[in-house]
Structures are given as structure tokens and as C-alpha cells.
Amino acid sequence: MNIDYSALIQMAFEVRDNALAKYSGFTVGAALLCADEEVFTGCNIECAALSASLCAERVALFKALSEGKRDFVAMAVVGGDSDGGVNDFCPPCGICRQVIAEYCDDPDFEIILARDTDDYIVYTVGELLPEAFTGDKL
Ligand code: THU
């Protein structure tokens, strides 16, 4: 599929505005492109009991999975301090990498880390989580 990177990144920026990040002040948006071209977005949602919080990437992926989606093409991620300033690349945390490795298991799946719609780096899951512990190891 021809991926419109800047459109996907733009969706990640838009959903980032919905983040609930009053404890960290760090807001993240993710946009997940499914094989049927539908896009699911997610933002981070924090709770006072911090471990109950959820990252943007898993919100987007769990939304899609719970709607029955199983085949994924790419995910764009943007994040930074909510007070603006220069955005740096926001790489997924280790737990998100584990969940992405589990469910976005097409070897061509792309993770797009963006600072702007025309400023991004593309990774594979294997690059972000080499030697992943997955179901075939059980
Ligand atoms: N966060 C994400 O949503 N995704 C990432 O890739 C990194 C971190 C969130 C979790 C927490 O709400 C805040 O950013 C600071 O860690």
C-alpha cells in the first residue's frame, strides 16, 4: 500500500490534542493505518495511580483490535511537552514495543516517528524490538 506519511502524521498530531497528561505534561498522539485503509488514533491517558495510565500507541492499537481489525500497515507517533516548543522524536516505550510486536507482526509494518509532517524516521518492529519474545517462543 502507498502510505501517505504526512496525512498519517497529521492525524497523530490532531489526536495528541486530546491527551490527558496532567501528571507528566507530556502529550503523545498515534495514528494506526489498517490494511483496509481505516485509521485508528490514540492519545496518552494518565491517571493519578500512574501505572493505570496508557500510552497513545496502545490506545490506538487496542481501539483497532477491539473493532475487529487484525491487519496493520503503519503507525505514526508524535509526542512532546504539552507546552509546545520543539518536538523531538517520541519513540514507543518498551511495553508498547512488546504489544506492537505481538499484533503488528507483518514484517513490513512501519513505525513512523515524526517531529513534523515532513520530518520523520521510519522503523520496522524488528529494528525497535530485536529478538522479541513472541508466541512462537512459548
Ligand atoms: N507515552 C506515550 O503515550 N507513548 C510513548 O511512546 C512514550 C510515553 C506517554 C506515557 C505518559 O503518559 C507520558 O507519555 C510520559 O511518559
PDB file of N, CA and C in Angstrom, residues 33-115:
ATOM      1  N   LEU A  33      -2.594   2.885  10.790  1.00  0.00           N
ATOM      2  CA  LEU A  33      -3.204   2.602   9.485  1.00  0.00           C
ATOM      3  C   LEU A  33      -3.434   1.103   9.351  1.00  0.00           C
ATOM      4  N   CYS A  34      -4.689   0.727   9.109  1.00  0.00           N
ATOM      5  CA  CYS A  34      -5.046  -0.681   8.929  1.00  0.00           C
ATOM      6  C   CYS A  34      -4.922  -1.059   7.450  1.00  0.00           C
ATOM      7  N   ALA A  35      -4.864  -2.370   7.208  1.00  0.00           N
ATOM      8  CA  ALA A  35      -4.716  -2.851   5.829  1.00  0.00           C
ATOM      9  C   ALA A  35      -5.909  -2.460   4.968  1.00  0.00           C
ATOM     10  N   ASP A  36      -7.079  -2.268   5.586  1.00  0.00           N
ATOM     11  CA  ASP A  36      -8.256  -1.846   4.811  1.00  0.00           C
ATOM     12  C   ASP A  36      -8.322  -0.318   4.673  1.00  0.00           C
ATOM     13  N   GLU A  37      -7.254   0.344   5.071  1.00  0.00           N
ATOM     14  CA  GLU A  37      -7.056   1.798   4.934  1.00  0.00           C
ATOM     15  C   GLU A  37      -7.773   2.620   5.987  1.00  0.00           C
ATOM     16  N   GLU A  38      -8.492   1.948   6.910  1.00  0.00           N
ATOM     17  CA  GLU A  38      -9.071   2.699   8.027  1.00  0.00           C
ATOM     18  C   GLU A  38      -7.941   3.099   8.988  1.00  0.00           C
ATOM     19  N   VAL A  39      -8.117   4.244   9.633  1.00  0.00           N
ATOM     20  CA  VAL A  39      -7.102   4.715  10.580  1.00  0.00           C
ATOM     21  C   VAL A  39      -7.725   4.821  11.975  1.00  0.00           C
ATOM     22  N   PHE A  40      -7.029   4.284  12.966  1.00  0.00           N
ATOM     23  CA  PHE A  40      -7.436   4.430  14.365  1.00  0.00           C
ATOM     24  C   PHE A  40      -6.396   5.288  15.067  1.00  0.00           C
ATOM     25  N   THR A  41      -6.872   6.250  15.839  1.00  0.00           N
ATOM     26  CA  THR A  41      -5.952   7.152  16.528  1.00  0.00           C
ATOM     27  C   THR A  41      -6.031   6.919  18.038  1.00  0.00           C
ATOM     28  N   GLY A  42      -4.995   7.373  18.741  1.00  0.00           N
ATOM     29  CA  GLY A  42      -4.989   7.279  20.198  1.00  0.00           C
ATOM     30  C   GLY A  42      -4.088   8.339  20.791  1.00  0.00           C
ATOM     31  N   CYS A  43      -4.414   8.735  22.013  1.00  0.00           N
ATOM     32  CA  CYS A  43      -3.563   9.667  22.762  1.00  0.00           C
ATOM     33  C   CYS A  43      -3.258   9.027  24.111  1.00  0.00           C
ATOM     34  N   ASN A  44      -2.259   9.575  24.811  1.00  0.00           N
ATOM     35  CA  ASN A  44      -1.981   9.021  26.142  1.00  0.00           C
ATOM     36  C   ASN A  44      -3.015   9.513  27.154  1.00  0.00           C
ATOM     37  N   ILE A  45      -3.318   8.631  28.087  1.00  0.00           N
ATOM     38  CA  ILE A  45      -4.333   8.902  29.108  1.00  0.00           C
ATOM     39  C   ILE A  45      -3.721   8.542  30.461  1.00  0.00           C
ATOM     40  N   GLU A  46      -3.520   9.557  31.294  1.00  0.00           N
ATOM     41  CA  GLU A  46      -2.850   9.330  32.578  1.00  0.00           C
ATOM     42  C   GLU A  46      -3.849   9.326  33.730  1.00  0.00           C
ATOM     43  N   CYS A  47      -3.482   8.579  34.767  1.00  0.00           N
ATOM     44  CA  CYS A  47      -4.276   8.504  35.993  1.00  0.00           C
ATOM     45  C   CYS A  47      -3.365   8.830  37.173  1.00  0.00           C
ATOM     46  N   ALA A  48      -3.958   9.293  38.272  1.00  0.00           N
ATOM     47  CA  ALA A  48      -3.170   9.616  39.461  1.00  0.00           C
ATOM     48  C   ALA A  48      -2.400   8.390  39.947  1.00  0.00           C
ATOM     49  N   ALA A  49      -3.016   7.238  39.852  1.00  0.00           N
ATOM     50  CA  ALA A  49      -2.288   5.987  40.082  1.00  0.00           C
ATOM     51  C   ALA A  49      -1.567   5.695  38.770  1.00  0.00           C
ATOM     52  N   LEU A  50      -0.303   6.130  38.663  1.00  0.00           N
ATOM     53  CA  LEU A  50       0.337   6.273  37.356  1.00  0.00           C
ATOM     54  C   LEU A  50       0.366   5.002  36.527  1.00  0.00           C
ATOM     55  N   SER A  51       0.453   3.852  37.203  1.00  0.00           N
ATOM     56  CA  SER A  51       0.560   2.613  36.430  1.00  0.00           C
ATOM     57  C   SER A  51      -0.749   2.266  35.728  1.00  0.00           C
ATOM     58  N   ALA A  52      -1.813   2.974  36.072  1.00  0.00           N
ATOM     59  CA  ALA A  52      -3.088   2.756  35.379  1.00  0.00           C
ATOM     60  C   ALA A  52      -3.169   3.554  34.082  1.00  0.00           C
ATOM     61  N   SER A  53      -2.147   4.346  33.809  1.00  0.00           N
ATOM     62  CA  SER A  53      -2.130   5.172  32.592  1.00  0.00           C
ATOM     63  C   SER A  53      -1.896   4.298  31.363  1.00  0.00           C
ATOM     64  N   LEU A  54      -2.201   4.872  30.209  1.00  0.00           N
ATOM     65  CA  LEU A  54      -1.983   4.120  28.968  1.00  0.00           C
ATOM     66  C   LEU A  54      -1.347   5.034  27.923  1.00  0.00           C
ATOM     67  N   CYS A  55      -0.405   4.465  27.174  1.00  0.00           N
ATOM     68  CA  CYS A  55       0.276   5.218  26.117  1.00  0.00           C
ATOM     69  C   CYS A  55      -0.616   5.345  24.888  1.00  0.00           C
ATOM     70  N   ALA A  56      -0.314   6.367  24.085  1.00  0.00           N
ATOM     71  CA  ALA A  56      -1.070   6.644  22.865  1.00  0.00           C
ATOM     72  C   ALA A  56      -1.056   5.451  21.899  1.00  0.00           C
ATOM     73  N   GLU A  57       0.092   4.811  21.766  1.00  0.00           N
ATOM     74  CA  GLU A  57       0.217   3.715  20.798  1.00  0.00           C
ATOM     75  C   GLU A  57      -0.727   2.569  21.151  1.00  0.00           C
ATOM     76  N   ARG A  58      -0.771   2.239  22.450  1.00  0.00           N
ATOM     77  CA  ARG A  58      -1.648   1.121  22.831  1.00  0.00           C
ATOM     78  C   ARG A  58      -3.117   1.517  22.776  1.00  0.00           C
ATOM     79  N   VAL A  59      -3.420   2.773  23.051  1.00  0.00           N
ATOM     80  CA  VAL A  59      -4.815   3.203  22.895  1.00  0.00           C
ATOM     81  C   VAL A  59      -5.252   3.011  21.435  1.00  0.00           C
ATOM     82  N   ALA A  60      -4.434   3.474  20.504  1.00  0.00           N
ATOM     83  CA  ALA A  60      -4.782   3.341  19.076  1.00  0.00           C
ATOM     84  C   ALA A  60      -4.910   1.869  18.680  1.00  0.00           C
ATOM     85  N   LEU A  61      -3.935   1.069  19.100  1.00  0.00           N
ATOM     86  CA  LEU A  61      -3.943  -0.341  18.688  1.00  0.00           C
ATOM     87  C   LEU A  61      -5.095  -1.113  19.344  1.00  0.00           C
ATOM     88  N   PHE A  62      -5.356  -0.839  20.610  1.00  0.00           N
ATOM     89  CA  PHE A  62      -6.442  -1.561  21.285  1.00  0.00           C
ATOM     90  C   PHE A  62      -7.805  -1.138  20.731  1.00  0.00           C
ATOM     91  N   LYS A  63      -7.929   0.135  20.359  1.00  0.00           N
ATOM     92  CA  LYS A  63      -9.181   0.562  19.706  1.00  0.00           C
ATOM     93  C   LYS A  63      -9.398  -0.250  18.437  1.00  0.00           C
ATOM     94  N   ALA A  64      -8.352  -0.365  17.627  1.00  0.00           N
ATOM     95  CA  ALA A  64      -8.482  -1.082  16.355  1.00  0.00           C
ATOM     96  C   ALA A  64      -8.754  -2.573  16.584  1.00  0.00           C
ATOM     97  N   LEU A  65      -8.002  -3.168  17.492  1.00  0.00           N
ATOM     98  CA  LEU A  65      -8.194  -4.603  17.759  1.00  0.00           C
ATOM     99  C   LEU A  65      -9.606  -4.877  18.264  1.00  0.00           C
ATOM    100  N   SER A  66     -10.104  -3.989  19.112  1.00  0.00           N
ATOM    101  CA  SER A  66     -11.433  -4.222  19.691  1.00  0.00           C
ATOM    102  C   SER A  66     -12.543  -3.989  18.682  1.00  0.00           C
ATOM    103  N   GLU A  67     -12.209  -3.353  17.572  1.00  0.00           N
ATOM    104  CA  GLU A  67     -13.179  -3.208  16.472  1.00  0.00           C
ATOM    105  C   GLU A  67     -13.001  -4.316  15.441  1.00  0.00           C
ATOM    106  N   GLY A  68     -12.156  -5.284  15.768  1.00  0.00           N
ATOM    107  CA  GLY A  68     -12.016  -6.453  14.897  1.00  0.00           C
ATOM    108  C   GLY A  68     -10.896  -6.368  13.883  1.00  0.00           C
ATOM    109  N   LYS A  69     -10.160  -5.276  13.883  1.00  0.00           N
ATOM    110  CA  LYS A  69      -9.050  -5.141  12.922  1.00  0.00           C
ATOM    111  C   LYS A  69      -7.908  -6.069  13.344  1.00  0.00           C
ATOM    112  N   ARG A  70      -7.258  -6.663  12.355  1.00  0.00           N
ATOM    113  CA  ARG A  70      -6.155  -7.588  12.650  1.00  0.00           C
ATOM    114  C   ARG A  70      -4.923  -7.329  11.779  1.00  0.00           C
ATOM    115  N   ASP A  71      -5.121  -6.612  10.679  1.00  0.00           N
ATOM    116  CA  ASP A  71      -4.011  -6.414   9.741  1.00  0.00           C
ATOM    117  C   ASP A  71      -3.635  -4.942   9.679  1.00  0.00           C
ATOM    118  N   PHE A  72      -2.378  -4.673   9.971  1.00  0.00           N
ATOM    119  CA  PHE A  72      -1.936  -3.284  10.116  1.00  0.00           C
ATOM    120  C   PHE A  72      -0.731  -3.001   9.226  1.00  0.00           C
ATOM    121  N   VAL A  73      -0.666  -1.749   8.781  1.00  0.00           N
ATOM    122  CA  VAL A  73       0.354  -1.345   7.811  1.00  0.00           C
ATOM    123  C   VAL A  73       1.401  -0.434   8.435  1.00  0.00           C
ATOM    124  N   ALA A  74       0.963   0.525   9.247  1.00  0.00           N
ATOM    125  CA  ALA A  74       1.901   1.519   9.773  1.00  0.00           C
ATOM    126  C   ALA A  74       1.280   2.267  10.939  1.00  0.00           C
ATOM    127  N   MET A  75       2.163   2.810  11.778  1.00  0.00           N
ATOM    128  CA  MET A  75       1.700   3.666  12.879  1.00  0.00           C
ATOM    129  C   MET A  75       2.600   4.893  12.955  1.00  0.00           C
ATOM    130  N   ALA A  76       1.975   6.074  12.983  1.00  0.00           N
ATOM    131  CA  ALA A  76       2.725   7.316  13.178  1.00  0.00           C
ATOM    132  C   ALA A  76       2.612   7.729  14.644  1.00  0.00           C
ATOM    133  N   VAL A  77       3.711   8.203  15.208  1.00  0.00           N
ATOM    134  CA  VAL A  77       3.746   8.613  16.615  1.00  0.00           C
ATOM    135  C   VAL A  77       4.382   9.997  16.719  1.00  0.00           C
ATOM    136  N   VAL A  78       3.710  10.887  17.452  1.00  0.00           N
ATOM    137  CA  VAL A  78       4.286  12.207  17.737  1.00  0.00           C
ATOM    138  C   VAL A  78       4.119  12.480  19.228  1.00  0.00           C
ATOM    139  N   GLY A  79       5.072  13.209  19.800  1.00  0.00           N
ATOM    140  CA  GLY A  79       4.940  13.496  21.229  1.00  0.00           C
ATOM    141  C   GLY A  79       5.923  14.537  21.691  1.00  0.00           C
ATOM    142  N   GLY A  80       5.602  15.134  22.823  1.00  0.00           N
ATOM    143  CA  GLY A  80       6.497  16.116  23.413  1.00  0.00           C
ATOM    144  C   GLY A  80       5.804  16.840  24.551  1.00  0.00           C
ATOM    145  N   ASP A  81       6.504  17.794  25.125  1.00  0.00           N
ATOM    146  CA  ASP A  81       5.912  18.573  26.215  1.00  0.00           C
ATOM    147  C   ASP A  81       4.660  19.285  25.725  1.00  0.00           C
ATOM    148  N   SER A  82       3.624  19.277  26.581  1.00  0.00           N
ATOM    149  CA  SER A  82       2.363  19.857  26.136  1.00  0.00           C
ATOM    150  C   SER A  82       2.435  21.373  26.038  1.00  0.00           C
ATOM    151  N   ASP A  83       3.472  21.982  26.611  1.00  0.00           N
ATOM    152  CA  ASP A  83       3.579  23.440  26.500  1.00  0.00           C
ATOM    153  C   ASP A  83       4.208  23.869  25.175  1.00  0.00           C
ATOM    154  N   GLY A  84       4.302  22.955  24.242  1.00  0.00           N
ATOM    155  CA  GLY A  84       4.786  23.301  22.912  1.00  0.00           C
ATOM    156  C   GLY A  84       6.287  23.233  22.828  1.00  0.00           C
ATOM    157  N   GLY A  85       6.892  24.192  22.133  1.00  0.00           N
ATOM    158  CA  GLY A  85       8.326  24.145  21.938  1.00  0.00           C
ATOM    159  C   GLY A  85       8.669  23.154  20.837  1.00  0.00           C
ATOM    160  N   VAL A  86       9.948  22.836  20.756  1.00  0.00           N
ATOM    161  CA  VAL A  86      10.413  21.964  19.681  1.00  0.00           C
ATOM    162  C   VAL A  86      10.039  20.525  19.999  1.00  0.00           C
ATOM    163  N   ASN A  87       9.405  19.870  19.051  1.00  0.00           N
ATOM    164  CA  ASN A  87       9.116  18.451  19.202  1.00  0.00           C
ATOM    165  C   ASN A  87      10.359  17.650  18.858  1.00  0.00           C
ATOM    166  N   ASP A  88      10.643  16.656  19.683  1.00  0.00           N
ATOM    167  CA  ASP A  88      11.666  15.688  19.310  1.00  0.00           C
ATOM    168  C   ASP A  88      10.952  14.405  18.915  1.00  0.00           C
ATOM    169  N   PHE A  89      11.685  13.451  18.367  1.00  0.00           N
ATOM    170  CA  PHE A  89      11.070  12.169  18.064  1.00  0.00           C
ATOM    171  C   PHE A  89      10.644  11.501  19.366  1.00  0.00           C
ATOM    172  N   CYS A  90       9.525  10.812  19.325  1.00  0.00           N
ATOM    173  CA  CYS A  90       8.987  10.151  20.521  1.00  0.00           C
ATOM    174  C   CYS A  90       8.935   8.648  20.275  1.00  0.00           C
ATOM    175  N   PRO A  91       9.975   7.937  20.644  1.00  0.00           N
ATOM    176  CA  PRO A  91       9.982   6.500  20.390  1.00  0.00           C
ATOM    177  C   PRO A  91       9.068   5.761  21.359  1.00  0.00           C
ATOM    178  N   PRO A  92       8.379   4.722  20.907  1.00  0.00           N
ATOM    179  CA  PRO A  92       7.467   3.976  21.783  1.00  0.00           C
ATOM    180  C   PRO A  92       8.209   3.374  22.975  1.00  0.00           C
ATOM    181  N   CYS A  93       7.537   3.323  24.113  1.00  0.00           N
ATOM    182  CA  CYS A  93       8.126   2.697  25.305  1.00  0.00           C
ATOM    183  C   CYS A  93       8.240   1.186  25.086  1.00  0.00           C
ATOM    184  N   GLY A  94       8.938   0.544  25.986  1.00  0.00           N
ATOM    185  CA  GLY A  94       9.176  -0.895  25.854  1.00  0.00           C
ATOM    186  C   GLY A  94       7.904  -1.720  25.855  1.00  0.00           C
ATOM    187  N   ILE A  95       6.934  -1.317  26.679  1.00  0.00           N
ATOM    188  CA  ILE A  95       5.686  -2.099  26.729  1.00  0.00           C
ATOM    189  C   ILE A  95       4.929  -1.958  25.410  1.00  0.00           C
ATOM    190  N   CYS A  96       4.904  -0.745  24.857  1.00  0.00           N
ATOM    191  CA  CYS A  96       4.247  -0.555  23.551  1.00  0.00           C
ATOM    192  C   CYS A  96       4.962  -1.358  22.476  1.00  0.00           C
ATOM    193  N   ARG A  97       6.272  -1.380  22.521  1.00  0.00           N
ATOM    194  CA  ARG A  97       7.010  -2.176  21.515  1.00  0.00           C
ATOM    195  C   ARG A  97       6.613  -3.644  21.606  1.00  0.00           C
ATOM    196  N   GLN A  98       6.450  -4.128  22.836  1.00  0.00           N
ATOM    197  CA  GLN A  98       6.056  -5.527  23.014  1.00  0.00           C
ATOM    198  C   GLN A  98       4.677  -5.786  22.405  1.00  0.00           C
ATOM    199  N   VAL A  99       3.744  -4.875  22.658  1.00  0.00           N
ATOM    200  CA  VAL A  99       2.376  -5.056  22.145  1.00  0.00           C
ATOM    201  C   VAL A  99       2.360  -4.894  20.616  1.00  0.00           C
ATOM    202  N   ILE A 100       3.135  -3.953  20.106  1.00  0.00           N
ATOM    203  CA  ILE A 100       3.205  -3.776  18.649  1.00  0.00           C
ATOM    204  C   ILE A 100       3.801  -5.037  18.013  1.00  0.00           C
ATOM    205  N   ALA A 101       4.845  -5.589  18.621  1.00  0.00           N
ATOM    206  CA  ALA A 101       5.458  -6.811  18.075  1.00  0.00           C
ATOM    207  C   ALA A 101       4.447  -7.960  18.055  1.00  0.00           C
ATOM    208  N   GLU A 102       3.582  -7.992  19.053  1.00  0.00           N
ATOM    209  CA  GLU A 102       2.586  -9.062  19.150  1.00  0.00           C
ATOM    210  C   GLU A 102       1.534  -8.954  18.042  1.00  0.00           C
ATOM    211  N   TYR A 103       1.030  -7.760  17.830  1.00  0.00           N
ATOM    212  CA  TYR A 103      -0.160  -7.618  16.963  1.00  0.00           C
ATOM    213  C   TYR A 103       0.118  -6.984  15.605  1.00  0.00           C
ATOM    214  N   CYS A 104       1.218  -6.260  15.474  1.00  0.00           N
ATOM    215  CA  CYS A 104       1.561  -5.662  14.169  1.00  0.00           C
ATOM    216  C   CYS A 104       2.717  -6.486  13.620  1.00  0.00           C
ATOM    217  N   ASP A 105       2.435  -7.744  13.326  1.00  0.00           N
ATOM    218  CA  ASP A 105       3.519  -8.694  13.073  1.00  0.00           C
ATOM    219  C   ASP A 105       3.852  -8.871  11.598  1.00  0.00           C
ATOM    220  N   ASP A 106       3.226  -8.063  10.732  1.00  0.00           N
ATOM    221  CA  ASP A 106       3.659  -8.054   9.330  1.00  0.00           C
ATOM    222  C   ASP A 106       5.082  -7.502   9.292  1.00  0.00           C
ATOM    223  N   PRO A 107       6.045  -8.243   8.719  1.00  0.00           N
ATOM    224  CA  PRO A 107       7.430  -7.756   8.725  1.00  0.00           C
ATOM    225  C   PRO A 107       7.614  -6.402   8.055  1.00  0.00           C
ATOM    226  N   ASP A 108       6.649  -6.020   7.197  1.00  0.00           N
ATOM    227  CA  ASP A 108       6.740  -4.718   6.531  1.00  0.00           C
ATOM    228  C   ASP A 108       6.075  -3.599   7.325  1.00  0.00           C
ATOM    229  N   PHE A 109       5.512  -3.933   8.487  1.00  0.00           N
ATOM    230  CA  PHE A 109       4.847  -2.895   9.288  1.00  0.00           C
ATOM    231  C   PHE A 109       5.848  -1.778   9.610  1.00  0.00           C
ATOM    232  N   GLU A 110       5.384  -0.532   9.482  1.00  0.00           N
ATOM    233  CA  GLU A 110       6.277   0.608   9.675  1.00  0.00           C
ATOM    234  C   GLU A 110       5.853   1.449  10.875  1.00  0.00           C
ATOM    235  N   ILE A 111       6.827   1.838  11.677  1.00  0.00           N
ATOM    236  CA  ILE A 111       6.601   2.755  12.792  1.00  0.00           C
ATOM    237  C   ILE A 111       7.267   4.069  12.418  1.00  0.00           C
ATOM    238  N   ILE A 112       6.441   5.106  12.331  1.00  0.00           N
ATOM    239  CA  ILE A 112       6.899   6.404  11.825  1.00  0.00           C
ATOM    240  C   ILE A 112       6.995   7.359  13.010  1.00  0.00           C
ATOM    241  N   LEU A 113       8.206   7.737  13.345  1.00  0.00           N
ATOM    242  CA  LEU A 113       8.413   8.707  14.422  1.00  0.00           C
ATOM    243  C   LEU A 113       8.594  10.068  13.777  1.00  0.00           C
ATOM    244  N   ALA A 114       7.759  11.025  14.184  1.00  0.00           N
ATOM    245  CA  ALA A 114       7.736  12.305  13.465  1.00  0.00           C
ATOM    246  C   ALA A 114       7.921  13.489  14.404  1.00  0.00           C
ATOM    247  N   ARG A 115       8.621  14.482  13.864  1.00  0.00           N
ATOM    248  CA  ARG A 115       8.689  15.790  14.536  1.00  0.00           C
ATOM    249  C   ARG A 115       7.778  16.777  13.840  1.00  0.00           C
TER     250      ARG A 115
END
